[in-house]
């Protein structure tokens, strides 16, 4: 009766839990549809500020509802974690709060499953088909990943509700939503507030906090799991089989999902960082492309000689770059036969001997496949990516299968003991039946499942021979020896158990079989010391309680080593051996049933189900181990199995009772193996036989080095790099310490290290200025003379303060490097400045106070040990500029002296630095001065008359930029004026629309161009003003006031003449034109004034200094670093002017 009541209570609890989950699912479903209100409000609010994708309503509702869940989950997690005071609270505590929050989470993940199916096209978060290597559709990949995550999370929370234990797993799962808050915010900003999301500082801060939250919440949860395995064994031992499997499976599954999700986060962060610096493409960028673009053009990749020679198309290599000229062969000026004679090989010599080699290779860059991968001659860090990725895939498969096998086999062993299929501390005879059954089922499943066919790749084609039968017998013996070895242990409680003994036996056997390697004395001593302090003495080694478990461990180790050795020497035998294990296992099972009929009664349906799951897992792990042995080496496979078994042993029993000594010895042995591997590679490279080295030797070293760099680099950034801010705050003002965030190459003992700093003026970023003159200054100071070093640094600060002056013309960049010490006993300072012209550099050196101060210190003896070398460099011919495509990575070249195009001619995507300008991003002094003039008090001749009706006074702002002048005109003239803001680039016009939306009276935004686009002979230039009214005679309507701020910065003849023609075509006799010109060159300003006086003899100069009173107008934020002291000249012109051909000749 009690049992019946217990079952009834369990069913009642399950029904209640399911009811609560369904109720929460309904609540979240209603919340999804109620989120339509804020989603529509957001869309209406930003309709003029963002290009909202179509059909994104469901996605916006998903984000809004997801934010609500994240906030509730985090609040709930904080509430539950406040009750944690002991390990028992994390494992056994389960209250109504847990039940409510876990059912809420289960309902959320069920609804999320449906939501992701509804908006699958938006899940990529802006990633294209080139963002993730080898992934053509990131949205589909993320959909599968999300669905797997949601299903696992929902099932996990339902299982926790059923178990009502290990509540910490669910509480930490709620804490997982911490980084999701920021990721949802990213999606909202990316979709709706593109301009705000395009700020580099905002993106940098966002991703810094995302990674901090990700590592603290999710990495911290896994760290707690590992700590529990090491130190809470007594509490975890009270969990039953289902609870233990639930704990380990959820920890492992979500750890793997989080590890995979890091690659997605990395792709998103790289995309956002690139989008912040990449320019927006305009229609004009595509007009100069001679041939069509292919958006699906593949990214560049490495090609080895084997692939180059085996391609059927016309592939060849020139200067280390592989080209696919199959589509180009008919266009080749030398004919098809010339190309075909070079197909499949390096054609550099033929290309250089041909007269056509003078043509730039950039003309065929669209046919690039990628760099030719030559055989490496030595090992270099980060230069063996292919071997590293191949090794990573192999080890991920091996470790995942071993983890799964550990969990499943532990559950199977517990079930087998409970159902009396296996006895505790069973003998070999008692393990014979389950071992033969496992071997039989493994063989059957290997025939039915595709895993066996993929074993060893293309190496397994021939027949297996007698080795296949040997492998089948070894597999049968392995299923017998492994349980016996794992169940064995030494007498004392702290003594090593089966996992530790088996791992030590495997490593010891490999040490014996590898005599070329120096014996690992210290790891062996650490292991023996650990055993000694855990109660195992030398006299105990002859007792049966010690040598019998050790004998079982050694038997398993020898069997596994022999199995992997046979698989390595005969890869085809591994496939056939797996299938033959069904024959030998079945034969042994039949003999046992025939000789012992009562054995069939021990096999129940639950045991058969457990055997099927265990055999599938055994097949998976054996395939993974044999695959590593075939593709790498048997020694490599067995050592990895040994290391995994040792780590699993320490996770299950903890690190107390001097077990940490054994772990230290294991880690030291791993370091010895890595060191031996590196020495071996250096010796092979010195013998010029590096190309004959096995790939797994290189791949293992590359993966080991990259893992150490990632882990130790993270520790460095979180400790020392964070400490630099504290030290900087404590030392005197004007000084700071700097810690490099990334590791730098070790150039050798004789190479001195230093620090470099770079300054680029805002106007010179991107392609705004062209460098044509270089000045290099190298100074030397005795290391012991610290005052000299500080004097030069102070002077450098003064010089860089001068570089910030807006009047400084011509500076492109300045780079300073300081080497504090060298083997010569000298500190060095290297200063490289880049200028547009030599005259700009000369003018600065003559006028610079900082440079004069440096000369005074040098000549007067203030600097006691300083000496320097000054050199000026000027190129003999025009500099060639090159950019690179941000998508396909192809180079983008231009003619000599010209900047590279903004668009890749192959795939049509943006260049990295193409077209970067600050038009529309900052308020220039000329625009500020003109706005103040318009807003000034008093009667002005250009103001509208009282007789004009509303909107009759027409105002045009040429080259409006950010729209400050147009916005001020709207306020000053009010309803009497109709204002139009005009500019060329589409990105600038979008920002103009944003400025119009920020003001009470919006102005109209149009496109306008003058100068070389369209050609100058297109008259009148007013044709370039889009949507300009035209009367019945084809004449253009006129404007009453034309404004222009800093549209005359280019005072060349084509630009000025085109601008004046445009103003004339849009003016009537009473039109006033106000042009504000920021003076960057007095000579050019006077040329401009002369040109205006030639066209408008009555032109007036209203302002030539900074003496206009201010005006308060909140239009846009003035960017930091704007020029505030640049002289501004404002010209007032009336009427359309006259055309004087002589004027063009005088300019």
Short mmCIF file of C-alpha atoms in Angstrom, two decimals, residues 614-1061:
data_model
loop_
_atom_site.label_atom_id
_atom_site.label_comp_id
_atom_site.label_asym_id
_atom_site.label_seq_id
_atom_site.Cartn_x
_atom_site.Cartn_y
_atom_site.Cartn_z
CA UNK A 614 26.39 0.58 -24.00
CA UNK A 615 27.40 -1.24 -27.19
CA UNK A 616 26.60 1.82 -29.35
CA UNK A 617 28.75 3.94 -27.05
CA UNK A 618 31.51 1.32 -27.09
CA UNK A 619 31.44 1.28 -30.89
CA UNK A 620 31.72 5.08 -30.95
CA UNK A 621 34.69 5.22 -28.59
CA UNK A 622 36.52 2.33 -30.26
CA UNK A 623 36.06 3.96 -33.67
CA UNK A 624 37.39 7.25 -32.29
CA UNK A 625 40.45 5.63 -30.69
CA UNK A 626 41.23 3.50 -33.74
CA UNK A 627 40.73 6.51 -36.04
CA UNK A 628 43.31 8.48 -34.06
CA UNK A 629 45.68 5.51 -34.16
CA UNK A 630 45.29 5.20 -37.94
CA UNK A 631 45.51 8.88 -38.84
CA UNK A 632 48.15 9.77 -36.24
CA UNK A 633 49.88 6.97 -34.36
CA UNK A 634 49.03 4.26 -31.86
CA UNK A 635 51.27 5.90 -29.26
CA UNK A 636 49.39 9.17 -29.65
CA UNK A 637 45.99 7.44 -29.29
CA UNK A 638 46.88 5.44 -26.18
CA UNK A 639 48.44 8.43 -24.45
CA UNK A 640 45.32 10.48 -25.00
CA UNK A 641 43.20 7.66 -23.57
CA UNK A 642 45.56 7.52 -20.58
CA UNK A 643 45.40 11.26 -19.96
CA UNK A 644 41.61 11.23 -20.18
CA UNK A 645 41.32 8.32 -17.75
CA UNK A 646 43.61 10.10 -15.29
CA UNK A 647 41.61 13.33 -15.47
CA UNK A 648 38.37 11.39 -15.10
CA UNK A 649 39.81 9.61 -12.07
CA UNK A 650 40.68 12.87 -10.34
CA UNK A 651 37.25 14.29 -11.23
CA UNK A 652 35.48 11.35 -9.61
CA UNK A 653 37.55 11.02 -6.42
CA UNK A 654 38.88 14.57 -6.01
CA UNK A 655 42.36 15.89 -5.27
CA UNK A 656 42.53 15.36 -1.53
CA UNK A 657 44.95 12.97 0.25
CA UNK A 658 47.92 13.98 -1.92
CA UNK A 659 46.18 13.03 -5.15
CA UNK A 660 47.25 16.44 -6.41
CA UNK A 661 50.83 15.16 -6.49
CA UNK A 662 49.85 12.54 -9.03
CA UNK A 663 48.03 15.20 -11.06
CA UNK A 664 51.14 17.37 -10.95
CA UNK A 665 53.23 14.45 -12.19
CA UNK A 666 50.75 13.85 -15.02
CA UNK A 667 50.90 17.49 -16.07
CA UNK A 668 54.70 17.49 -15.92
CA UNK A 669 54.79 14.41 -18.13
CA UNK A 670 52.53 16.19 -20.63
CA UNK A 671 54.95 19.13 -20.67
CA UNK A 672 57.86 16.71 -21.21
CA UNK A 673 56.07 15.16 -24.19
CA UNK A 674 55.40 18.58 -25.73
CA UNK A 675 59.03 19.62 -25.17
CA UNK A 676 60.30 16.40 -26.69
CA UNK A 677 57.99 16.89 -29.66
CA UNK A 678 59.32 20.41 -30.27
CA UNK A 679 62.94 19.27 -30.02
CA UNK A 680 62.20 16.50 -32.48
CA UNK A 681 60.72 18.96 -34.98
CA UNK A 682 63.71 21.30 -34.66
CA UNK A 683 66.09 18.41 -35.28
CA UNK A 684 64.16 17.30 -38.36
CA UNK A 685 64.09 20.88 -39.65
CA UNK A 686 67.85 21.22 -39.13
CA UNK A 687 68.32 18.03 -41.17
CA UNK A 688 66.12 19.59 -43.92
CA UNK A 689 63.61 16.76 -43.67
CA UNK A 690 60.71 18.73 -42.19
CA UNK A 691 58.46 17.92 -45.14
CA UNK A 692 58.72 14.21 -44.27
CA UNK A 693 57.43 14.76 -40.74
CA UNK A 694 54.03 13.26 -39.93
CA UNK A 695 51.22 15.78 -39.95
CA UNK A 696 49.98 14.85 -36.49
CA UNK A 697 53.32 15.81 -34.93
CA UNK A 698 52.94 19.33 -36.34
CA UNK A 699 49.23 19.48 -35.62
CA UNK A 700 49.60 18.40 -32.00
CA UNK A 701 52.31 20.99 -31.38
CA UNK A 702 50.32 23.73 -33.13
CA UNK A 703 47.17 22.92 -31.13
CA UNK A 704 49.15 22.77 -27.88
CA UNK A 705 50.81 26.13 -28.55
CA UNK A 706 47.60 27.89 -29.61
CA UNK A 707 45.77 26.52 -26.56
CA UNK A 708 48.51 27.78 -24.24
CA UNK A 709 48.46 31.19 -25.92
CA UNK A 710 44.68 31.44 -25.55
CA UNK A 711 44.57 30.36 -21.90
CA UNK A 712 47.67 32.18 -20.67
CA UNK A 713 46.82 35.23 -22.79
CA UNK A 714 43.45 35.43 -21.10
CA UNK A 715 45.14 35.20 -17.69
CA UNK A 716 47.58 37.92 -18.73
CA UNK A 717 44.82 40.26 -19.90
CA UNK A 718 42.74 39.75 -16.78
CA UNK A 719 45.64 40.25 -14.36
CA UNK A 720 48.60 42.30 -15.56
CA UNK A 721 46.72 44.29 -18.22
CA UNK A 722 44.11 45.22 -15.65
CA UNK A 723 46.80 46.07 -13.11
CA UNK A 724 48.34 48.64 -15.46
CA UNK A 725 45.41 51.00 -14.84
CA UNK A 726 46.02 50.79 -11.10
CA UNK A 727 49.74 51.49 -11.48
CA UNK A 728 49.04 54.38 -13.87
CA UNK A 729 46.69 55.92 -11.31
CA UNK A 730 49.39 55.76 -8.60
CA UNK A 731 52.43 57.07 -10.47
CA UNK A 732 52.82 60.84 -11.11
CA UNK A 733 50.54 62.53 -13.60
CA UNK A 734 51.91 62.59 -17.11
CA UNK A 735 53.33 59.07 -16.88
CA UNK A 736 51.74 55.72 -17.54
CA UNK A 737 52.68 52.07 -17.79
CA UNK A 738 51.60 49.87 -20.67
CA UNK A 739 51.24 46.09 -20.91
CA UNK A 740 50.84 44.61 -24.38
CA UNK A 741 47.56 42.68 -24.54
CA UNK A 742 48.73 40.05 -27.03
CA UNK A 743 51.90 37.92 -27.07
CA UNK A 744 54.65 39.09 -29.39
CA UNK A 745 57.24 36.92 -31.16
CA UNK A 746 60.47 36.06 -29.40
CA UNK A 747 63.06 37.54 -31.75
CA UNK A 748 66.01 36.17 -29.80
CA UNK A 749 68.24 37.23 -26.94
CA UNK A 750 70.10 39.86 -28.97
CA UNK A 751 66.95 41.71 -30.04
CA UNK A 752 65.87 44.69 -27.93
CA UNK A 753 62.15 45.17 -27.31
CA UNK A 754 60.40 48.51 -27.10
CA UNK A 755 57.09 50.32 -27.32
CA UNK A 756 55.54 52.06 -30.33
CA UNK A 757 52.84 54.73 -30.44
CA UNK A 758 50.96 56.15 -33.42
CA UNK A 759 49.06 59.37 -34.02
CA UNK A 760 46.89 59.94 -37.09
CA UNK A 761 45.04 63.25 -37.48
CA UNK A 762 41.29 62.80 -37.98
CA UNK A 763 41.48 64.47 -41.39
CA UNK A 764 44.14 62.01 -42.54
CA UNK A 765 42.32 58.79 -41.66
CA UNK A 766 41.21 56.54 -44.47
CA UNK A 767 42.20 58.02 -47.82
CA UNK A 768 41.73 61.69 -47.12
CA UNK A 769 45.45 62.45 -47.51
CA UNK A 770 48.17 60.98 -49.69
CA UNK A 771 51.64 60.59 -48.14
CA UNK A 772 54.52 61.75 -50.34
CA UNK A 773 57.25 62.81 -47.91
CA UNK A 774 58.81 60.93 -44.99
CA UNK A 775 61.03 62.14 -42.15
CA UNK A 776 62.89 59.66 -39.94
CA UNK A 777 64.69 60.72 -36.76
CA UNK A 778 66.72 58.18 -34.76
CA UNK A 779 67.98 59.25 -31.35
CA UNK A 780 70.30 57.40 -28.91
CA UNK A 781 70.58 57.87 -25.14
CA UNK A 782 72.61 56.03 -22.51
CA UNK A 783 70.41 53.63 -20.54
CA UNK A 784 71.70 55.01 -17.27
CA UNK A 785 70.72 58.59 -18.16
CA UNK A 786 67.05 58.56 -17.20
CA UNK A 787 66.72 62.42 -17.22
CA UNK A 788 67.63 62.53 -20.91
CA UNK A 789 65.00 59.92 -21.65
CA UNK A 790 62.37 61.88 -19.74
CA UNK A 791 63.35 65.18 -21.43
CA UNK A 792 62.88 63.67 -24.87
CA UNK A 793 59.55 62.15 -23.85
CA UNK A 794 58.33 65.52 -22.54
CA UNK A 795 59.34 67.15 -25.80
CA UNK A 796 57.50 64.44 -27.69
CA UNK A 797 54.33 65.24 -25.71
CA UNK A 798 54.69 68.90 -26.71
CA UNK A 799 55.11 67.94 -30.36
CA UNK A 800 52.04 65.74 -30.33
CA UNK A 801 50.07 68.56 -28.75
CA UNK A 802 51.05 70.64 -31.78
CA UNK A 803 49.91 67.85 -34.07
CA UNK A 804 46.43 68.29 -32.63
CA UNK A 805 46.32 71.86 -33.84
CA UNK A 806 43.77 72.24 -36.64
CA UNK A 807 45.98 74.71 -38.52
CA UNK A 808 48.63 72.07 -39.12
CA UNK A 809 48.53 71.18 -42.83
CA UNK A 810 49.91 68.12 -44.51
CA UNK A 811 50.52 65.70 -41.63
CA UNK A 812 49.39 62.15 -42.47
CA UNK A 813 50.73 60.19 -39.49
CA UNK A 814 53.43 60.09 -36.86
CA UNK A 815 54.89 56.92 -35.34
CA UNK A 816 57.26 56.91 -32.38
CA UNK A 817 59.03 53.85 -31.00
CA UNK A 818 61.05 53.77 -27.78
CA UNK A 819 63.51 50.97 -27.03
CA UNK A 820 64.47 51.43 -23.36
CA UNK A 821 67.49 49.11 -23.41
CA UNK A 822 69.72 47.20 -25.82
CA UNK A 823 72.87 45.09 -25.77
CA UNK A 824 74.82 48.26 -26.68
CA UNK A 825 73.84 49.94 -23.44
CA UNK A 826 71.83 52.53 -25.36
CA UNK A 827 68.18 53.47 -25.33
CA UNK A 828 66.77 54.45 -28.71
CA UNK A 829 63.94 56.65 -29.89
CA UNK A 830 62.77 56.34 -33.49
CA UNK A 831 60.39 58.97 -34.87
CA UNK A 832 58.82 58.55 -38.30
CA UNK A 833 56.51 61.27 -39.60
CA UNK A 834 54.63 61.15 -42.89
CA UNK A 835 53.59 64.29 -44.77
CA UNK A 836 51.72 65.17 -47.93
CA UNK A 837 54.55 67.30 -49.28
CA UNK A 838 58.07 68.23 -48.31
CA UNK A 839 56.99 71.87 -48.01
CA UNK A 840 54.43 70.94 -45.34
CA UNK A 841 57.12 69.14 -43.36
CA UNK A 842 59.60 72.03 -43.75
CA UNK A 843 57.02 74.62 -42.67
CA UNK A 844 56.21 72.66 -39.55
CA UNK A 845 59.84 72.13 -38.57
CA UNK A 846 60.50 75.86 -38.99
CA UNK A 847 57.47 76.99 -36.95
CA UNK A 848 57.25 74.18 -34.37
CA UNK A 849 57.94 75.26 -30.80
CA UNK A 850 58.43 71.65 -29.74
CA UNK A 851 61.09 71.10 -32.41
CA UNK A 852 62.84 74.32 -31.41
CA UNK A 853 62.80 73.17 -27.80
CA UNK A 854 64.38 69.87 -28.83
CA UNK A 855 67.12 71.69 -30.77
CA UNK A 856 67.77 73.95 -27.81
CA UNK A 857 68.11 71.00 -25.43
CA UNK A 858 70.39 69.23 -27.90
CA UNK A 859 72.74 72.15 -28.52
CA UNK A 860 72.76 73.69 -25.04
CA UNK A 861 73.81 70.57 -23.19
CA UNK A 862 70.51 69.92 -21.41
CA UNK A 863 70.64 66.48 -23.01
CA UNK A 864 73.91 65.06 -21.74
CA UNK A 865 74.04 61.81 -23.75
CA UNK A 866 71.61 62.34 -26.63
CA UNK A 867 72.65 61.97 -30.26
CA UNK A 868 70.49 61.65 -33.33
CA UNK A 869 70.31 61.03 -37.07
CA UNK A 870 67.74 62.87 -39.20
CA UNK A 871 66.84 61.65 -42.70
CA UNK A 872 64.25 62.84 -45.21
CA UNK A 873 62.83 60.52 -47.85
CA UNK A 874 60.82 61.40 -50.93
CA UNK A 875 59.56 58.81 -53.45
CA UNK A 876 60.89 59.10 -57.00
CA UNK A 877 57.55 58.14 -58.55
CA UNK A 878 53.91 58.13 -57.55
CA UNK A 879 53.01 55.84 -54.67
CA UNK A 880 50.79 52.85 -55.41
CA UNK A 881 47.89 52.48 -53.00
CA UNK A 882 46.31 49.14 -52.20
CA UNK A 883 43.29 48.13 -50.21
CA UNK A 884 41.73 44.74 -49.47
CA UNK A 885 38.21 43.41 -49.73
CA UNK A 886 36.57 42.91 -46.35
CA UNK A 887 34.69 39.85 -47.62
CA UNK A 888 36.70 37.76 -50.08
CA UNK A 889 40.15 39.10 -48.97
CA UNK A 890 41.28 39.89 -52.54
CA UNK A 891 43.59 42.90 -52.98
CA UNK A 892 42.15 46.07 -54.49
CA UNK A 893 44.74 48.07 -56.39
CA UNK A 894 44.67 51.44 -58.10
CA UNK A 895 46.74 53.34 -60.62
CA UNK A 896 49.91 55.06 -59.46
CA UNK A 897 49.09 58.05 -57.36
CA UNK A 898 45.40 57.23 -57.08
CA UNK A 899 43.59 55.83 -54.10
CA UNK A 900 42.15 52.34 -54.32
CA UNK A 901 38.42 51.99 -55.10
CA UNK A 902 35.94 51.60 -52.28
CA UNK A 903 34.42 48.46 -53.80
CA UNK A 904 35.93 45.09 -54.61
CA UNK A 905 35.68 44.47 -58.33
CA UNK A 906 35.13 40.74 -57.78
CA UNK A 907 32.45 40.36 -55.10
CA UNK A 908 31.24 43.95 -54.81
CA UNK A 909 31.81 44.22 -51.05
CA UNK A 910 33.45 47.05 -49.15
CA UNK A 911 37.14 47.69 -48.89
CA UNK A 912 38.58 47.93 -45.39
CA UNK A 913 39.64 51.58 -45.52
CA UNK A 914 37.98 52.73 -48.72
CA UNK A 915 36.38 56.12 -48.81
CA UNK A 916 36.64 56.94 -45.12
CA UNK A 917 35.72 60.58 -44.65
CA UNK A 918 34.20 62.77 -41.99
CA UNK A 919 31.60 64.54 -44.08
CA UNK A 920 28.37 64.50 -42.12
CA UNK A 921 30.07 63.14 -39.01
CA UNK A 922 31.39 66.37 -37.52
CA UNK A 923 30.64 70.08 -37.45
CA UNK A 924 33.35 71.99 -39.28
CA UNK A 925 34.33 75.56 -38.28
CA UNK A 926 32.94 77.03 -41.51
CA UNK A 927 29.51 75.47 -40.88
CA UNK A 928 29.50 76.73 -37.30
CA UNK A 929 30.45 80.25 -38.39
CA UNK A 930 27.79 80.33 -41.12
CA UNK A 931 25.15 79.07 -38.69
CA UNK A 932 26.07 81.81 -36.22
CA UNK A 933 25.84 84.39 -38.97
CA UNK A 934 22.34 83.25 -39.93
CA UNK A 935 21.20 83.26 -36.32
CA UNK A 936 22.67 86.68 -35.57
CA UNK A 937 20.49 89.65 -34.67
CA UNK A 938 19.70 92.57 -36.94
CA UNK A 939 18.31 93.07 -40.43
CA UNK A 940 20.10 91.19 -43.15
CA UNK A 941 19.56 91.73 -46.88
CA UNK A 942 19.01 88.03 -47.52
CA UNK A 943 16.07 87.72 -45.14
CA UNK A 944 12.60 87.02 -46.62
CA UNK A 945 10.26 89.97 -47.10
CA UNK A 946 7.01 90.31 -45.20
CA UNK A 947 5.05 90.12 -48.44
CA UNK A 948 6.09 86.51 -49.04
CA UNK A 949 3.64 83.82 -48.07
CA UNK A 950 4.42 80.72 -46.06
CA UNK A 951 7.03 78.58 -47.75
CA UNK A 952 7.62 81.04 -50.60
CA UNK A 953 11.18 81.84 -49.56
CA UNK A 954 13.31 79.01 -50.93
CA UNK A 955 16.61 78.12 -49.21
CA UNK A 956 19.21 75.67 -50.51
CA UNK A 957 22.10 74.34 -48.40
CA UNK A 958 24.78 72.97 -50.74
CA UNK A 959 27.02 70.22 -49.39
CA UNK A 960 24.96 70.22 -46.20
CA UNK A 961 27.03 67.57 -44.40
CA UNK A 962 25.43 66.95 -41.02
CA UNK A 963 22.73 69.57 -41.69
CA UNK A 964 23.59 72.20 -39.07
CA UNK A 965 23.25 75.16 -41.46
CA UNK A 966 19.97 73.87 -42.91
CA UNK A 967 18.54 73.25 -39.45
CA UNK A 968 19.47 76.74 -38.26
CA UNK A 969 17.92 78.22 -41.42
CA UNK A 970 14.69 76.40 -40.63
CA UNK A 971 14.60 77.95 -37.17
CA UNK A 972 15.63 81.43 -38.22
CA UNK A 973 13.25 81.81 -41.16
CA UNK A 974 10.41 79.75 -39.67
CA UNK A 975 7.31 79.06 -41.75
CA UNK A 976 8.25 81.62 -44.36
CA UNK A 977 10.98 79.41 -45.83
CA UNK A 978 11.15 76.07 -47.59
CA UNK A 979 14.60 74.66 -46.96
CA UNK A 980 16.41 72.01 -48.98
CA UNK A 981 19.58 70.29 -47.79
CA UNK A 982 21.65 68.74 -50.57
CA UNK A 983 24.69 66.48 -50.59
CA UNK A 984 26.15 63.68 -52.67
CA UNK A 985 26.90 60.44 -50.79
CA UNK A 986 23.91 58.36 -49.74
CA UNK A 987 25.31 57.85 -46.23
CA UNK A 988 25.56 61.61 -45.75
CA UNK A 989 22.01 62.08 -47.00
CA UNK A 990 20.77 59.48 -44.50
CA UNK A 991 22.43 61.40 -41.70
CA UNK A 992 20.83 64.57 -43.05
CA UNK A 993 17.45 62.88 -42.74
CA UNK A 994 18.26 62.05 -39.13
CA UNK A 995 19.13 65.69 -38.45
CA UNK A 996 15.84 66.76 -40.05
CA UNK A 997 13.97 64.36 -37.79
CA UNK A 998 15.65 65.83 -34.71
CA UNK A 999 14.33 69.36 -35.46
CA UNK A 1000 10.86 70.75 -35.12
CA UNK A 1001 10.68 71.87 -38.74
CA UNK A 1002 12.07 69.27 -41.09
CA UNK A 1003 13.89 70.21 -44.25
CA UNK A 1004 13.94 68.33 -47.54
CA UNK A 1005 16.95 66.20 -48.43
CA UNK A 1006 18.14 65.84 -52.03
CA UNK A 1007 21.17 64.61 -53.89
CA UNK A 1008 23.54 67.04 -55.58
CA UNK A 1009 26.93 66.66 -57.25
CA UNK A 1010 29.32 68.97 -59.03
CA UNK A 1011 32.85 68.76 -60.27
CA UNK A 1012 33.96 65.68 -62.20
CA UNK A 1013 30.75 63.74 -61.59
CA UNK A 1014 28.96 64.30 -63.94
CA UNK A 1015 31.46 65.68 -66.51
CA UNK A 1016 32.05 69.43 -66.57
CA UNK A 1017 30.63 69.88 -70.06
CA UNK A 1018 27.18 68.93 -68.74
CA UNK A 1019 25.64 72.41 -68.56
CA UNK A 1020 23.92 73.81 -66.67
CA UNK A 1021 25.21 72.10 -63.55
CA UNK A 1022 21.79 72.51 -61.97
CA UNK A 1023 20.80 69.34 -63.79
CA UNK A 1024 22.54 67.45 -61.04
CA UNK A 1025 20.01 68.54 -58.41
CA UNK A 1026 17.51 65.71 -58.18
CA UNK A 1027 13.78 66.52 -58.31
CA UNK A 1028 14.43 70.22 -58.98
CA UNK A 1029 11.25 71.91 -60.34
CA UNK A 1030 11.30 72.70 -64.05
CA UNK A 1031 8.93 75.10 -65.78
CA UNK A 1032 7.19 74.61 -69.13
CA UNK A 1033 10.23 75.97 -71.00
CA UNK A 1034 12.62 73.53 -69.41
CA UNK A 1035 14.20 76.16 -67.18
CA UNK A 1036 15.07 75.39 -63.59
CA UNK A 1037 13.27 76.99 -60.69
CA UNK A 1038 15.38 79.38 -58.66
CA UNK A 1039 16.30 79.70 -54.99
CA UNK A 1040 16.21 82.90 -52.94
CA UNK A 1041 19.09 81.99 -50.63
CA UNK A 1042 21.92 79.54 -51.36
CA UNK A 1043 24.17 78.49 -48.49
CA UNK A 1044 27.44 76.58 -48.58
CA UNK A 1045 29.86 75.74 -45.77
CA UNK A 1046 33.31 74.36 -46.61
CA UNK A 1047 32.26 73.31 -50.11
CA UNK A 1048 35.23 75.27 -51.48
CA UNK A 1049 38.00 73.41 -49.64
CA UNK A 1050 39.19 72.16 -53.04
CA UNK A 1051 40.17 75.39 -54.81
CA UNK A 1052 41.21 73.70 -58.04
CA UNK A 1053 39.89 74.97 -61.36
CA UNK A 1054 37.48 72.06 -62.11
CA UNK A 1055 35.82 72.16 -58.71
CA UNK A 1056 35.46 75.96 -58.45
CA UNK A 1057 34.23 76.42 -62.01
CA UNK A 1058 31.65 73.66 -61.63
CA UNK A 1059 30.46 75.08 -58.31
CA UNK A 1060 30.07 78.60 -59.70
CA UNK A 1061 28.15 77.27 -62.72
#
